[in-house]
Amino acid sequence: MSLKRACAIAGVAESRLGVVPDSTVMTLQAEALVKALEEAGLEKSDVDAVFSSGNWGRLPQLQVAEYLGIQPVYSDNTSVGGASFEFHLGHAAAAIQAGLCKVAIILYGSTQRSRRERRIFEAHTDLGYQYETPYGLPIPVGAYALAASRHMAQYGTTSEQLAELAVSTRAWASLNPAAYRREKLTVDEVLDSEMIASPLHRLDCCLVTDGGGCVVVVSPDLAKSLPKPPIWLLGQGESHSHAQISEMPDLTITPAAESGKRAFSMAGIKHSDLDVVEIYDSFTITVLLTLESLGFCNPGGSGEFVSGNRTAPGGEFPLNTNGGGLSYCHPGQYGIFLLIESVRQLRGECGDRQVSNATLALASGTGGVLSSNSTCILGLE
Amino acid sequence: MAEELPDPDSSPYWEGINIGELRYQHCDHCSTSIFYPRSICPNCGKPDPIWQTSKGKGTIYACSVIHRAPPTYKEDTPYVVALVDLAEGFRMMSRIIDCDTNSVKVGQRVGVVYSKDSTGTQVPYFTPNNS
């Protein structure tokens, strides 16, 4: 059984991004929903399935559907960190294929910037976390720092190579009017930025912004009758290997190894067939590890892979073309924006940052502390 | 809501720490060392792993010098958090103490020491001076 062409994306939208003080998580999601439905040529009354990954309040799935006035017949609150939305797309495809729903919305919103929620917070103290909490590892950055230290020791990866990825991603952001940080960035500026948890500097870390997004997923029959060219799901895979970093089997191999294998096999394509790649960049090291786990390069080869502006505009490997979580936006969980950018690239709507003749895109979300991954392959045909 | 500590899985571990013993579990069915403590073996799924005591010697698998700490540990910065591979075949998180923070390296040999953390709980740390 395969999810290939089981569904298509008919509408995508962001809410206002960056610093949006006059908002709540609900207003941001409502804003994105209205725009995404308008783009899809659908009404709210057409929506029969809701997928969200809210981390606010009590029973967030119920709260957001209530606020928007939707009573779904299919509901999925899979919440596995920033990768949740790539999981949602796979789950929506399965539900649509089974005939359980026809129009699914994937939603996210966060006001973490305006509400000054701390990104470096105290870990949970109970169950498995009781064996980590006493040591004061800042979560999530400290966990990613441990993985970076291991990759450097094992493979000789350097801070300069991590910085190159941040610099290339910023160059993409400079072409995106919606990006939060657009000014030029140099490798030296990354290396000179404050050390947070060695070897990761401040500029190895993603932004903290407000923002929301919505993706409208529809059945194949419906997709063909809507205004935008349908963007088809061709392959998807998902996996998670741990919750806390001390339980990660190998700090250099993420669950993308498993999910990527499934996604490529389902889509029936090779790595070299892809035109554009969007990989969750919570930290620079996240991208390097994911590139290896997805098989774009050999284990240990990612430092060299991202060097020499290879992933920058004009480079051979267009990566994180909206400017990523590092420079475009990162409202707590970024995965929905990987899907939004992939769709826009495939539709050819990206203006100065458009990758020419893009027909195949990959979006790979990572959540938790390198804990979860879902990888989606999308196509114009 | 936080569960009360120690809990039924962790009591033998924390009792050990209080008397200077680093305890872990071993599954006799599949010969796997287990950490953190559980009621079933995460490898083969058989119940009731056996408690053992580690000699407390290991090597650093990964490490980071923390400069921006969670509020409770702000006063301690900079400090080294590491994942330590114990000789008995399990991995745990700890801090590396009594050392030059910038000289701590992946692959370095370390040994366990016990001390109270800033909340007054006795916890296992590791040091290169006791490897």
Coordinates of C-alpha atoms in Angstrom, one line a residue:
Chain A
M1 CA 0.0 0.0 0.0
S2 CA 1.3 3.4 -0.9
L3 CA 0.3 7.0 -0.3
K4 CA 1.6 8.1 -3.7
R5 CA -0.9 10.6 -5.2
A6 CA -3.4 9.8 -2.4
C7 CA -3.8 13.5 -1.8
A8 CA -2.7 16.9 -3.1
I9 CA -2.1 20.3 -1.5
A10 CA -4.5 22.9 -2.8
G11 CA -3.7 25.9 -0.6
V12 CA -1.0 27.2 1.7
A13 CA -0.6 30.4 3.7
E14 CA 1.4 32.0 6.5
S15 CA -0.1 34.4 9.0
R16 CA 1.9 37.5 9.8
L17 CA 5.3 36.5 11.0
G18 CA 8.2 37.9 13.1
V19 CA 6.9 40.0 15.9
V20 CA 3.1 40.2 16.0
P21 CA 2.2 41.6 19.4
D22 CA -1.5 42.1 18.6
S23 CA -2.2 38.4 18.2
T24 CA -3.0 35.2 19.9
V25 CA -2.3 31.6 18.7
M26 CA -5.9 31.6 17.6
T27 CA -5.9 34.8 15.6
L28 CA -2.7 33.7 13.8
Q29 CA -4.2 30.3 12.9
A30 CA -7.4 31.9 11.8
E31 CA -5.5 34.4 9.6
A32 CA -3.6 31.6 7.9
L33 CA -6.7 29.4 7.5
V34 CA -8.7 32.2 5.7
K35 CA -5.8 32.9 3.3
A36 CA -5.1 29.2 2.6
L37 CA -8.8 28.4 1.9
E38 CA -9.2 31.4 -0.3
E39 CA -6.1 30.2 -2.3
A40 CA -7.7 26.7 -2.5
G41 CA -11.0 28.1 -3.7
L42 CA -12.8 26.4 -0.8
E43 CA -15.1 27.4 2.1
K44 CA -14.6 26.7 5.8
S45 CA -17.7 24.5 5.5
D46 CA -15.8 22.2 3.1
V47 CA -13.3 21.3 5.8
D48 CA -14.0 17.9 7.3
A49 CA -10.6 17.0 8.9
V50 CA -8.3 19.0 11.3
F51 CA -4.7 18.3 12.0
S52 CA -2.8 20.5 14.5
S53 CA 0.1 20.3 16.9
G54 CA -0.7 23.0 19.4
N55 CA 1.3 23.3 22.6
W56 CA -0.8 25.9 24.3
G57 CA -3.4 25.4 26.9
R58 CA -5.5 22.3 27.7
L59 CA -6.8 20.1 24.9
P60 CA -5.4 22.4 22.1
Q61 CA -6.9 20.4 19.3
L62 CA -10.4 21.0 20.7
Q63 CA -9.7 24.6 21.4
V64 CA -8.5 25.5 17.9
A65 CA -11.4 23.7 16.1
E66 CA -13.9 25.3 18.5
Y67 CA -12.4 28.8 17.8
L68 CA -12.6 28.3 14.1
G69 CA -16.0 26.7 14.2
I70 CA -15.2 23.4 12.7
Q71 CA -16.6 20.0 13.7
P72 CA -14.4 17.6 12.0
V73 CA -15.2 14.0 11.2
Y74 CA -11.5 13.2 11.2
S75 CA -9.1 14.7 13.9
D76 CA -5.4 14.2 14.5
N77 CA -3.4 16.0 17.1
T78 CA -0.1 14.1 16.5
S79 CA 2.4 16.3 18.4
V80 CA 6.0 15.1 17.9
G81 CA 7.7 18.5 17.9
G82 CA 8.5 20.6 14.9
A83 CA 8.2 17.7 12.5
S84 CA 4.5 17.2 13.4
F85 CA 3.2 18.7 10.1
E86 CA 5.0 16.3 7.9
F87 CA 3.5 13.5 10.0
H88 CA 0.1 15.2 9.5
L89 CA 0.4 15.3 5.7
G90 CA 1.1 11.5 5.6
H91 CA -1.8 10.9 8.0
A92 CA -4.1 13.1 6.0
A93 CA -3.2 11.2 2.9
A94 CA -4.0 7.9 4.5
A95 CA -7.3 9.2 5.8
I96 CA -8.3 10.6 2.4
Q97 CA -7.2 7.4 0.7
A98 CA -9.4 5.5 3.1
G99 CA -12.3 7.7 2.2
L100 CA -12.7 9.1 5.7
C101 CA -12.4 12.7 4.7
K102 CA -11.9 15.0 1.7
V103 CA -10.6 18.3 2.8
A104 CA -8.1 18.4 5.6
I105 CA -6.4 21.4 7.1
I106 CA -3.1 21.3 8.8
L107 CA -2.7 24.2 11.3
Y108 CA -0.1 25.9 13.5
G109 CA 0.3 29.1 15.4
S110 CA 2.6 30.5 18.1
T111 CA 3.2 33.8 19.8
Q112 CA 6.4 32.7 21.5
R113 CA 8.3 35.8 20.5
S114 CA 5.8 38.4 21.8
R115 CA 5.0 36.5 24.9
R116 CA 8.8 36.1 25.6
E117 CA 8.5 32.4 26.2
R118 CA 11.9 31.1 26.9
R119 CA 13.4 28.8 24.3
I120 CA 15.9 27.6 26.9
F121 CA 13.7 26.2 29.5
E122 CA 13.9 23.8 32.5
A123 CA 13.6 20.2 31.4
H124 CA 10.7 18.1 32.7
T125 CA 11.8 16.5 36.0
D126 CA 9.9 13.2 36.1
L127 CA 9.9 9.8 34.5
G128 CA 12.9 9.4 32.1
Y129 CA 13.8 13.1 32.5
Q130 CA 14.8 12.6 36.1
Y131 CA 18.1 11.1 34.9
E132 CA 18.9 14.2 32.8
T133 CA 17.5 17.2 34.7
P134 CA 20.1 17.4 37.5
Y135 CA 22.8 18.2 35.0
G136 CA 21.4 21.4 33.6
L137 CA 21.4 20.7 29.9
P138 CA 19.5 23.5 28.2
I139 CA 16.8 22.0 26.0
P140 CA 16.8 21.9 23.1
V141 CA 20.1 23.7 22.2
G142 CA 22.3 21.6 24.6
A143 CA 21.1 18.3 23.1
Y144 CA 21.9 19.5 19.5
A145 CA 25.3 20.7 20.9
L146 CA 26.0 17.2 22.1
A147 CA 25.2 15.8 18.7
A148 CA 27.5 18.4 17.1
S149 CA 30.3 17.5 19.4
R150 CA 30.0 13.9 18.5
H151 CA 29.9 14.6 14.8
M152 CA 33.0 16.8 15.0
A153 CA 34.9 14.2 17.0
Q154 CA 33.9 11.3 14.8
Y155 CA 34.2 13.0 11.4
G156 CA 36.3 16.1 11.8
T157 CA 33.4 18.4 11.0
T158 CA 34.2 22.0 11.8
S159 CA 32.5 25.1 13.2
E160 CA 33.3 26.8 9.9
Q161 CA 31.3 24.2 8.0
L162 CA 28.3 24.7 10.3
A163 CA 28.6 28.4 9.8
E164 CA 28.6 28.0 6.0
L165 CA 25.2 26.6 6.2
A166 CA 23.9 29.5 8.3
V167 CA 25.5 31.9 5.8
S168 CA 23.9 30.2 2.7
T169 CA 20.6 30.1 4.4
R170 CA 20.8 33.8 5.2
A171 CA 21.5 34.5 1.5
W172 CA 18.2 32.8 0.6
A173 CA 16.5 34.9 3.3
S174 CA 17.8 38.1 1.7
L175 CA 15.7 37.1 -1.3
N176 CA 12.5 36.6 0.7
P177 CA 10.5 39.7 1.7
A178 CA 8.8 37.7 4.5
A179 CA 12.1 36.7 6.1
Y180 CA 12.9 38.1 9.6
R181 CA 16.7 38.5 9.1
R182 CA 17.7 39.6 5.7
E183 CA 21.0 41.4 6.1
K184 CA 24.2 39.7 4.8
L185 CA 25.9 37.3 7.2
T186 CA 29.5 36.1 7.1
V187 CA 31.2 32.9 8.5
D188 CA 33.2 35.1 10.8
E189 CA 30.1 36.7 12.3
V190 CA 28.7 33.3 13.0
L191 CA 31.9 32.2 14.7
D192 CA 32.2 35.4 16.7
S193 CA 28.6 35.2 17.9
E194 CA 28.1 34.3 21.6
M195 CA 28.8 30.6 22.5
I196 CA 25.6 29.2 23.8
A197 CA 26.5 25.5 24.3
S198 CA 29.7 24.5 22.6
P199 CA 30.2 24.0 19.7
L200 CA 27.0 25.9 18.9
H201 CA 27.1 29.7 18.7
R202 CA 24.0 32.0 18.8
L203 CA 24.0 32.1 15.0
D204 CA 24.0 28.3 14.7
C205 CA 20.5 28.5 16.4
C206 CA 17.1 29.2 14.8
L207 CA 15.2 32.4 15.4
V208 CA 12.5 32.9 18.0
T209 CA 9.5 34.5 16.2
D210 CA 5.7 34.6 16.2
G211 CA 3.8 33.1 13.3
G212 CA 1.3 30.6 12.0
G213 CA 0.6 28.6 8.9
C214 CA -2.1 26.5 7.2
V215 CA -2.0 23.8 4.6
V216 CA -5.1 22.6 2.8
V217 CA -5.0 19.0 1.7
V218 CA -7.6 17.6 -0.6
S219 CA -8.6 14.3 -2.4
P220 CA -7.3 13.7 -5.9
D221 CA -10.7 14.3 -7.6
L222 CA -11.3 17.6 -5.8
A223 CA -7.7 18.7 -6.5
K224 CA -8.1 18.7 -10.2
S225 CA -11.1 21.1 -10.0
L226 CA -9.5 23.8 -7.8
P227 CA -7.8 27.1 -9.0
K228 CA -4.2 26.3 -8.1
P229 CA -2.2 23.6 -9.8
P230 CA -2.3 20.6 -7.4
I231 CA 0.9 19.7 -5.6
W232 CA 0.9 16.0 -5.2
L233 CA 2.2 13.9 -2.3
L234 CA 4.4 11.4 -4.0
G235 CA 6.1 9.8 -1.0
Q236 CA 6.1 10.1 2.8
G237 CA 7.8 8.3 5.7
E238 CA 8.0 8.9 9.4
S239 CA 9.7 7.6 12.5
H240 CA 10.9 8.5 16.0
S241 CA 13.7 6.9 17.9
H242 CA 13.7 8.6 21.4
A243 CA 12.4 11.5 23.5
Q244 CA 15.5 12.5 25.4
I245 CA 19.0 12.9 24.0
S246 CA 20.7 10.4 26.3
E247 CA 18.4 7.7 24.7
M248 CA 19.3 8.5 21.1
P249 CA 21.0 5.3 19.8
D250 CA 23.7 7.1 17.6
L251 CA 24.0 10.9 17.8
T252 CA 25.0 11.1 14.2
I253 CA 22.0 9.2 12.7
T254 CA 18.5 10.7 12.9
P255 CA 15.2 9.0 12.4
A256 CA 15.4 10.6 8.9
A257 CA 17.4 7.5 7.9
E258 CA 14.2 5.4 8.3
S259 CA 11.6 7.9 7.1
G260 CA 13.7 9.1 4.1
K261 CA 14.1 5.5 2.9
R262 CA 10.4 5.0 2.9
A263 CA 9.6 8.4 1.3
F264 CA 12.1 7.8 -1.6
S265 CA 10.9 4.3 -2.1
M266 CA 7.2 5.3 -2.2
A267 CA 7.9 8.2 -4.6
G268 CA 10.1 6.0 -6.8
I269 CA 12.6 8.8 -7.4
K270 CA 16.4 9.2 -6.9
H271 CA 18.0 12.0 -4.8
S272 CA 19.4 13.6 -8.0
D273 CA 15.8 13.9 -9.4
L274 CA 15.0 16.6 -6.7
D275 CA 15.0 20.2 -7.7
V276 CA 14.6 21.8 -4.3
V277 CA 15.1 20.6 -0.7
E278 CA 13.7 22.0 2.5
I279 CA 15.2 20.5 5.7
Y280 CA 14.3 21.6 9.2
D281 CA 17.0 23.9 10.5
S282 CA 16.4 24.3 14.2
F283 CA 20.2 24.4 14.4
T284 CA 22.9 24.2 11.8
I285 CA 23.9 20.7 12.9
T286 CA 20.3 19.5 12.4
V287 CA 20.6 20.1 8.6
L288 CA 24.0 18.4 8.4
L289 CA 22.8 15.3 10.2
T290 CA 19.6 15.1 8.2
L291 CA 21.4 15.4 4.9
E292 CA 23.5 12.4 5.8
S293 CA 20.6 10.4 7.3
L294 CA 18.5 11.0 4.1
G295 CA 21.4 9.8 2.0
F296 CA 22.3 13.0 0.2
C297 CA 25.9 12.4 1.2
N298 CA 27.9 9.7 3.0
P299 CA 28.1 9.5 6.8
G300 CA 30.5 12.3 7.8
G301 CA 30.3 14.0 4.5
S302 CA 27.8 16.7 5.3
G303 CA 30.4 19.3 6.4
E304 CA 32.0 19.2 3.0
F305 CA 28.6 18.9 1.3
V306 CA 27.4 22.3 2.6
S307 CA 30.7 24.1 2.1
G308 CA 31.7 26.5 -0.8
N309 CA 28.2 28.1 -1.0
R310 CA 26.8 24.8 -2.5
T311 CA 23.4 25.3 -0.8
A312 CA 23.2 29.1 -1.4
P313 CA 21.3 30.9 -4.2
G314 CA 23.0 29.9 -7.4
G315 CA 24.6 26.9 -5.9
E316 CA 24.2 23.3 -7.1
F317 CA 21.9 22.2 -4.2
P318 CA 19.1 24.7 -3.5
L319 CA 18.4 24.2 0.2
N320 CA 16.0 26.0 2.6
T321 CA 15.0 28.5 -0.1
N322 CA 12.8 30.7 2.2
G323 CA 15.7 31.4 4.6
G324 CA 14.8 28.6 6.9
G325 CA 14.2 28.6 10.7
L326 CA 17.6 30.2 10.9
S327 CA 16.7 33.4 9.1
Y328 CA 13.0 33.4 7.9
C329 CA 10.9 32.5 10.9
H330 CA 10.8 29.9 13.7
P331 CA 7.7 30.1 15.9
G332 CA 8.5 27.1 18.1
Q333 CA 7.5 24.4 15.6
Y334 CA 8.7 25.2 12.1
G335 CA 7.7 22.1 10.1
I336 CA 4.6 23.6 8.5
F337 CA 6.7 26.2 6.7
L338 CA 8.8 23.5 5.0
L339 CA 5.6 22.3 3.3
I340 CA 4.5 25.9 2.4
E341 CA 7.8 26.8 0.8
S342 CA 7.9 23.4 -1.1
V343 CA 4.5 24.1 -2.6
R344 CA 5.3 27.6 -3.6
Q345 CA 8.6 26.6 -5.3
L346 CA 6.7 23.9 -7.2
R347 CA 4.1 26.4 -8.3
G348 CA 6.8 28.8 -9.4
E349 CA 5.6 31.6 -7.1
C350 CA 8.8 32.5 -5.3
G351 CA 10.0 35.6 -7.2
D352 CA 13.7 36.4 -6.7
R353 CA 14.3 33.1 -4.8
Q354 CA 12.5 30.9 -7.3
V355 CA 14.4 27.7 -8.3
S356 CA 13.9 27.4 -12.0
N357 CA 11.7 24.7 -13.4
A358 CA 11.2 23.1 -10.0
T359 CA 9.0 20.0 -10.4
L360 CA 10.1 17.8 -7.4
A361 CA 10.7 18.9 -3.8
L362 CA 11.5 17.3 -0.5
A363 CA 10.4 18.5 2.9
S364 CA 12.0 16.9 5.9
G365 CA 10.9 17.8 9.4
T366 CA 12.8 17.1 12.6
G367 CA 11.3 17.4 16.1
G368 CA 12.2 17.1 19.7
V369 CA 15.9 16.6 20.2
L370 CA 16.6 14.9 16.9
S371 CA 13.8 12.6 18.1
S372 CA 11.2 12.5 15.3
N373 CA 11.4 12.9 11.5
S374 CA 8.9 12.8 8.7
T375 CA 10.0 13.3 5.2
C376 CA 7.6 14.2 2.3
I377 CA 8.3 14.2 -1.4
L378 CA 6.1 16.6 -3.4
G379 CA 5.6 17.0 -7.1
L380 CA 3.9 19.2 -9.6
E381 CA 2.9 16.2 -11.8
Chain B
M1 CA 1.7 16.9 36.3
A2 CA 5.1 15.7 37.6
E3 CA 5.2 12.2 39.1
E4 CA 6.6 11.9 42.6
L5 CA 10.3 11.0 42.8
P6 CA 11.7 8.6 43.2
D7 CA 9.2 6.4 41.5
P8 CA 8.8 2.6 41.4
D9 CA 11.2 2.3 38.5
S10 CA 13.9 4.7 39.9
S11 CA 13.9 3.9 43.6
P12 CA 16.7 1.4 43.5
Y13 CA 18.8 3.8 41.4
W14 CA 18.5 6.8 43.7
E15 CA 18.9 4.6 46.8
G16 CA 22.2 3.4 45.2
I17 CA 23.3 7.0 44.5
N18 CA 22.7 7.9 48.1
I19 CA 25.1 5.2 49.3
G20 CA 27.7 5.7 46.5
E21 CA 26.6 2.9 44.2
L22 CA 25.9 3.5 40.5
R23 CA 23.2 1.0 39.7
Y24 CA 21.9 0.0 36.3
Q25 CA 19.8 -2.9 34.9
H26 CA 20.7 -5.9 32.8
C27 CA 18.4 -8.2 30.8
D28 CA 19.4 -11.8 31.2
H29 CA 17.2 -12.8 28.2
C30 CA 19.0 -10.8 25.6
S31 CA 22.2 -9.8 27.5
T32 CA 21.5 -6.0 27.1
S33 CA 22.5 -3.4 29.7
I34 CA 19.7 -1.0 30.4
F35 CA 19.6 2.6 31.4
Y36 CA 17.5 4.4 32.4
P37 CA 15.7 1.9 34.6
R38 CA 12.5 0.3 33.3
S39 CA 10.0 -2.4 34.1
I40 CA 10.7 -4.2 30.8
C41 CA 13.7 -4.6 28.6
P42 CA 13.5 -2.0 25.7
N43 CA 15.5 -4.4 23.5
C44 CA 13.6 -7.7 23.8
G45 CA 10.5 -6.7 25.7
K46 CA 10.9 -9.3 28.5
P47 CA 9.9 -8.0 32.0
D48 CA 11.9 -7.5 35.2
P49 CA 15.4 -6.7 34.2
I50 CA 18.0 -7.5 36.9
W51 CA 19.7 -4.7 39.0
Q52 CA 23.5 -4.6 38.8
T53 CA 26.2 -2.2 40.1
S54 CA 28.5 -0.4 37.8
K55 CA 32.2 0.1 38.5
G56 CA 31.6 3.7 37.4
K57 CA 34.3 3.8 34.7
G58 CA 33.6 5.0 31.3
T59 CA 34.5 7.2 28.3
I60 CA 32.9 10.5 27.1
Y61 CA 30.6 9.8 24.0
A62 CA 29.6 13.5 23.5
C63 CA 30.1 16.7 25.5
S64 CA 29.2 20.4 25.5
V65 CA 30.4 23.4 27.6
I66 CA 27.2 25.2 28.7
H67 CA 27.4 29.0 28.7
R68 CA 23.7 29.8 28.6
A69 CA 22.0 27.7 31.3
P70 CA 18.5 27.1 32.5
P71 CA 17.7 29.5 35.4
T72 CA 18.4 26.9 38.2
Y73 CA 21.9 26.3 36.9
K74 CA 22.9 29.8 35.8
E75 CA 25.4 30.2 38.7
D76 CA 27.3 27.1 37.6
T77 CA 28.3 28.3 34.1
P78 CA 30.4 27.4 32.3
Y79 CA 30.0 23.7 33.0
V80 CA 30.4 20.5 31.0
V81 CA 27.4 18.2 30.3
A82 CA 28.4 14.9 28.8
L83 CA 27.0 11.6 27.7
V84 CA 29.2 8.9 29.2
D85 CA 29.5 5.3 27.9
L86 CA 30.0 3.1 30.9
A87 CA 32.2 0.0 30.7
E88 CA 29.3 -2.3 31.4
G89 CA 27.6 -1.2 28.2
F90 CA 25.1 1.6 29.1
R91 CA 25.1 5.3 28.4
M92 CA 24.0 8.1 30.8
M93 CA 24.0 11.8 31.0
S94 CA 26.2 13.6 33.6
R95 CA 28.4 16.5 34.3
I96 CA 32.2 16.4 34.0
I97 CA 33.6 18.1 37.1
D98 CA 37.0 18.9 38.7
C99 CA 38.5 19.6 35.3
D100 CA 39.5 22.5 32.9
T101 CA 36.1 22.8 31.1
N102 CA 37.8 23.6 27.7
S103 CA 40.0 20.5 27.9
V104 CA 37.2 17.9 28.1
K105 CA 37.1 15.8 25.0
V106 CA 35.0 13.1 23.3
G107 CA 36.8 9.7 24.0
Q108 CA 38.3 10.9 27.3
R109 CA 38.2 8.3 30.2
V110 CA 36.3 9.4 33.3
G111 CA 35.2 7.9 36.6
V112 CA 32.2 8.5 38.8
V113 CA 32.1 10.7 41.9
Y114 CA 29.1 11.7 44.0
S115 CA 28.1 15.2 45.1
K116 CA 25.1 17.3 45.9
D117 CA 23.7 19.4 43.0
S118 CA 22.4 23.0 43.5
T119 CA 19.0 21.7 44.7
G120 CA 20.7 19.5 47.4
T121 CA 20.1 16.2 45.7
Q122 CA 23.0 13.7 45.7
V123 CA 23.8 12.9 42.0
P124 CA 26.6 11.0 40.1
Y125 CA 29.1 13.2 38.3
F126 CA 32.2 12.1 36.4
T127 CA 35.8 13.4 36.5
P128 CA 38.9 12.7 34.5
N129 CA 40.9 12.4 37.7
N130 CA 39.2 9.2 38.7
S131 CA 39.3 7.2 35.4

